Coordinates of C-alpha atoms in Angstrom, one line a residue:
M5 CA -23.6 81.6 52.2
S6 CA -25.5 79.0 50.3
Y7 CA -26.4 79.4 46.6
Q8 CA -30.1 79.5 47.5
H9 CA -29.6 82.1 50.1
D10 CA -27.5 84.2 47.8
E11 CA -30.2 84.0 45.1
V12 CA -32.8 85.3 47.6
E13 CA -30.5 88.2 48.6
V14 CA -30.0 89.2 45.0
T15 CA -33.8 89.1 44.4
Q16 CA -34.5 91.1 47.5
Q17 CA -32.0 93.7 46.4
I18 CA -33.6 94.0 43.0
I19 CA -37.1 94.3 44.6
R20 CA -35.8 97.1 46.8
E21 CA -34.3 99.0 43.8
L22 CA -37.6 98.6 41.9
E23 CA -39.6 99.8 44.9
N24 CA -37.3 102.9 45.0
G25 CA -38.1 103.7 41.4
I26 CA -34.8 102.4 39.9
K27 CA -35.9 101.2 36.5
L28 CA -34.1 98.2 35.0
W29 CA -34.3 99.9 31.6
E30 CA -35.2 103.3 30.2
R31 CA -36.3 104.3 26.7
P32 CA -33.3 106.2 25.3
W33 CA -34.7 107.4 22.0
D34 CA -36.7 110.4 20.9
N35 CA -40.3 109.3 20.2
T36 CA -41.5 112.6 18.8
Q37 CA -42.1 113.2 15.1
Q38 CA -39.1 114.5 13.2
G39 CA -39.0 116.9 10.4
P40 CA -41.8 119.4 9.6
I41 CA -44.9 119.8 11.9
T42 CA -47.2 120.2 8.9
P43 CA -47.3 117.2 6.6
Q44 CA -45.1 117.7 3.5
N45 CA -44.2 115.9 0.4
L46 CA -40.7 114.5 0.8
K47 CA -39.7 114.9 -2.9
T48 CA -41.2 118.3 -3.7
R49 CA -41.2 119.7 -0.1
T50 CA -44.7 121.0 -0.8
E51 CA -47.0 121.4 2.2
Y52 CA -50.3 119.6 2.1
S53 CA -53.4 121.7 2.8
G54 CA -56.9 121.7 4.2
F55 CA -58.4 118.4 5.3
N56 CA -55.4 116.6 4.0
I57 CA -53.4 118.0 6.9
V58 CA -55.9 116.7 9.4
L59 CA -56.1 113.3 7.6
L60 CA -52.3 112.8 7.5
W61 CA -51.9 114.0 11.1
A62 CA -54.4 111.4 12.2
Y63 CA -52.7 108.6 10.3
T64 CA -49.3 109.6 11.6
R65 CA -50.6 109.4 15.2
Y66 CA -52.6 106.2 14.8
H67 CA -49.8 104.2 13.1
G68 CA -47.0 105.7 15.2
Y69 CA -45.1 107.1 12.3
G70 CA -41.9 109.1 13.1
T71 CA -42.2 111.8 10.5
H72 CA -44.6 114.0 8.6
W73 CA -43.0 113.3 5.3
W74 CA -45.2 111.7 2.7
L75 CA -44.7 110.7 -1.0
T76 CA -46.2 108.6 -3.8
E77 CA -44.9 105.2 -4.7
K78 CA -43.4 106.6 -7.9
Q79 CA -41.7 109.3 -6.0
A80 CA -40.3 106.7 -3.6
E81 CA -38.8 104.8 -6.5
T82 CA -37.2 107.9 -7.9
L83 CA -35.5 108.4 -4.5
G84 CA -34.2 104.8 -4.5
G85 CA -36.8 103.4 -2.2
R86 CA -39.6 100.8 -2.3
I87 CA -42.7 100.4 -0.3
Y88 CA -42.6 97.7 2.4
S89 CA -44.7 94.6 1.5
G90 CA -48.2 94.8 2.7
E91 CA -48.3 98.5 3.4
R92 CA -51.4 100.5 2.5
P93 CA -51.5 104.1 1.3
V94 CA -53.5 107.0 2.6
Y95 CA -55.7 108.6 -0.1
I96 CA -55.5 112.3 -0.1
R97 CA -57.7 114.6 -2.2
R98 CA -56.6 117.1 -4.7
F99 CA -58.8 119.3 -6.9
I100 CA -57.8 119.4 -10.5
P101 CA -59.1 122.1 -12.9
V102 CA -60.7 120.5 -15.9
A103 CA -62.2 122.4 -18.9
H104 CA -65.4 120.9 -20.2
C105 CA -65.7 120.9 -24.0
K106 CA -69.5 121.4 -24.0
D107 CA -69.7 124.8 -22.2
G108 CA -66.0 125.7 -22.1
I109 CA -66.2 126.3 -18.3
T110 CA -63.3 125.1 -16.2
R111 CA -64.4 123.3 -13.1
R112 CA -62.4 121.8 -10.3
I113 CA -62.8 118.0 -9.9
G114 CA -61.7 116.2 -6.7
M115 CA -59.4 113.3 -7.3
R116 CA -57.9 110.9 -4.8
F117 CA -54.1 110.1 -4.8
P118 CA -52.4 107.4 -2.7
V119 CA -49.4 108.5 -0.6
F120 CA -47.2 106.7 1.9
N121 CA -45.4 107.9 5.0
R122 CA -41.6 107.8 4.9
D123 CA -41.7 105.1 7.5
Q124 CA -43.5 102.8 5.1
V125 CA -40.6 103.0 2.6
T126 CA -37.2 101.3 2.8
G127 CA -34.0 102.3 1.0
L128 CA -34.8 106.0 0.8
I129 CA -32.1 108.6 0.9
P130 CA -32.8 110.6 4.1
P131 CA -33.7 114.2 3.8
P132 CA -30.5 116.4 4.0
D133 CA -31.7 118.2 7.1
I134 CA -31.7 114.9 9.2
E135 CA -28.1 114.0 10.1
P136 CA -27.3 110.6 11.6
T137 CA -26.1 110.7 15.2
T138 CA -25.0 107.1 15.6
R139 CA -22.1 105.1 14.5
P140 CA -22.0 101.4 13.7
V141 CA -21.0 98.9 16.4
P142 CA -19.5 96.0 14.4
K143 CA -19.9 93.3 17.0
A144 CA -23.6 94.1 17.6
T145 CA -24.2 94.5 13.9
R146 CA -22.8 91.0 13.3
I147 CA -25.1 89.5 15.9
L148 CA -28.1 91.2 14.3
R149 CA -27.2 90.1 10.8
A150 CA -26.2 86.6 11.7
S151 CA -29.5 86.0 13.3
G152 CA -31.4 86.3 10.0
A153 CA -34.2 88.2 11.8
T154 CA -36.4 90.4 9.8
I155 CA -35.9 93.9 11.1
R156 CA -37.9 96.9 10.0
I157 CA -36.6 100.4 10.7
S158 CA -39.5 102.8 11.1
G159 CA -41.8 104.7 13.4
V160 CA -41.2 105.6 17.1
K161 CA -41.8 102.2 18.8
A162 CA -39.4 99.3 19.4
C163 CA -41.2 95.9 19.5
Y164 CA -41.3 92.3 18.3
S165 CA -44.4 90.9 16.7
P166 CA -44.6 87.1 17.1
S167 CA -47.5 86.8 14.7
D168 CA -45.4 88.4 11.9
D169 CA -42.1 87.3 13.3
L170 CA -40.9 90.8 12.8
I171 CA -38.8 93.3 14.8
V172 CA -39.5 97.0 14.5
L173 CA -37.0 99.6 15.6
P174 CA -37.0 103.4 15.5
P175 CA -34.3 104.8 13.1
A176 CA -30.8 105.0 14.6
D177 CA -30.8 108.8 14.4
R178 CA -33.4 108.9 17.1
F179 CA -30.9 107.6 19.7
P180 CA -28.4 109.9 21.4
R181 CA -25.8 107.1 21.5
S182 CA -25.0 104.2 19.2
E183 CA -24.9 102.0 22.3
D184 CA -28.5 102.8 23.2
Y185 CA -29.7 101.9 19.7
Y186 CA -27.9 98.5 19.7
A187 CA -28.9 97.6 23.2
T188 CA -32.5 98.2 22.3
A189 CA -32.1 96.1 19.1
L190 CA -30.6 93.2 21.1
H191 CA -33.5 93.4 23.6
E192 CA -36.0 92.9 20.7
L193 CA -33.7 90.2 19.2
V194 CA -34.0 88.2 22.5
H195 CA -37.8 88.4 22.1
W196 CA -37.3 87.0 18.6
T197 CA -35.5 83.9 19.9
G198 CA -38.6 83.0 21.8
H199 CA -40.6 82.2 18.6
S200 CA -42.0 78.7 18.4
S201 CA -39.6 77.9 15.6
R202 CA -36.6 78.7 17.8
L203 CA -36.5 78.5 21.6
N204 CA -40.3 78.3 21.9
R205 CA -40.9 80.5 25.0
T206 CA -44.4 81.6 26.1
G207 CA -44.5 85.3 26.0
G208 CA -48.0 86.0 27.3
E209 CA -51.2 86.9 25.5
R210 CA -51.4 90.7 26.1
F211 CA -49.5 93.7 27.6
G212 CA -49.6 93.6 31.3
D213 CA -50.2 90.0 32.1
A214 CA -47.7 88.1 34.2
A215 CA -46.3 85.9 31.4
Y216 CA -45.8 89.0 29.2
A217 CA -44.0 90.8 32.0
F218 CA -41.8 87.8 32.7
E219 CA -40.8 87.6 29.0
E220 CA -39.8 91.3 29.2
L221 CA -37.6 90.4 32.1
V222 CA -36.0 87.6 30.1
A223 CA -35.4 90.0 27.2
E224 CA -34.0 92.6 29.6
L225 CA -31.5 90.2 31.0
G226 CA -30.7 88.6 27.6
S227 CA -29.8 92.0 26.2
V228 CA -27.6 92.7 29.3
F229 CA -25.8 89.4 28.8
L230 CA -25.2 90.1 25.1
S231 CA -24.1 93.7 25.8
A232 CA -21.6 92.6 28.4
K233 CA -20.3 89.9 26.0
I234 CA -19.5 92.4 23.3
G235 CA -18.5 95.3 25.6
L236 CA -21.6 97.4 24.8
A237 CA -22.5 99.9 27.5
G238 CA -26.1 101.0 26.6
E239 CA -29.4 101.6 28.3
L240 CA -32.5 99.7 27.3
N241 CA -36.1 100.8 26.5
N242 CA -38.5 101.6 29.3
H243 CA -41.9 100.1 29.9
A244 CA -42.5 101.6 33.3
N245 CA -45.7 99.6 33.6
Y246 CA -43.7 96.4 33.9
I247 CA -42.1 97.4 37.1
G248 CA -45.2 96.5 39.2
Y249 CA -45.5 93.2 37.5
W250 CA -41.8 92.4 38.0
L251 CA -42.3 93.2 41.7
D252 CA -45.3 90.8 41.8
I253 CA -43.4 88.1 40.0
L254 CA -40.2 88.4 42.1
S255 CA -42.2 88.6 45.4
Q256 CA -44.4 85.6 44.6
D257 CA -41.6 83.4 43.2
R258 CA -38.1 83.9 44.6
R259 CA -36.7 81.7 41.9
A260 CA -38.2 83.8 39.1
L261 CA -35.0 85.8 38.6
W262 CA -33.0 82.6 38.3
K263 CA -35.5 81.2 35.8
A264 CA -35.5 84.4 33.8
A265 CA -31.7 84.5 33.8
S266 CA -31.5 80.9 32.7
L267 CA -33.8 81.5 29.7
A268 CA -32.0 84.7 28.9
Q269 CA -28.7 82.8 28.9
K270 CA -30.1 80.3 26.5
A271 CA -31.3 83.1 24.2
S272 CA -27.9 84.8 24.4
N273 CA -26.1 81.5 23.5
F274 CA -28.5 80.9 20.7
L275 CA -27.7 84.3 19.1
L276 CA -23.9 84.1 19.8
N277 CA -23.8 80.6 18.1
C278 CA -25.5 81.8 14.9
P279 CA -23.0 81.5 12.0
Q280 CA -21.3 84.9 11.6

């Protein structure tokens, strides 16, 4: 069997698996909000009330935060944390009783207070009712650290932002297995290698276009290569919408898999060659 023929056979097999609903990767983490259902202050454990509940629910959903814990900047500092650079607070309203000197009548005056979600804060001691479920994987940790990539742990989404050159990952305790957490982290790290200052890959302009889906295939394979290299047996995230685009790409270009694998290998080598 010639190399070219073998390549076509492998591509055909992957197409058949995708058509049968076998996903190349699945999201292995819990993307629901953790902790209380009603927004609460992380330090005092006091529930917010009235419109503040609706307001904080809306912000949690809009920004994809992973908890309903909130706190002020000062409270974050007392818990050993600091607000991520560039983060903006939500202004809740509290009514404070104030006695007026003229008539002696106490009136309630509405005042606005800035609060931040726990996902906007780094270095916090986690609430005692949230126990970590993952253990460190030293080889994977070394790759992540050696890369020098900026990685932010927060929210319920895993992604890489080229404009900010930033990786965002859900907290490790949302993953049932350590392997799943690190496989997801390596997937996003492969995306990170495509930045114009590194391997300069074109990742597509928006979710769903062919170039975007192709870059996802590169990241998929790159993470698999890295996982195999360090003996990591994990499952990767799932963007089910990519399956149709992968099918289109592989059907239109029989060498697409080879091209993606070649770029994934370059990304893998780049990361493995970073000084440990």
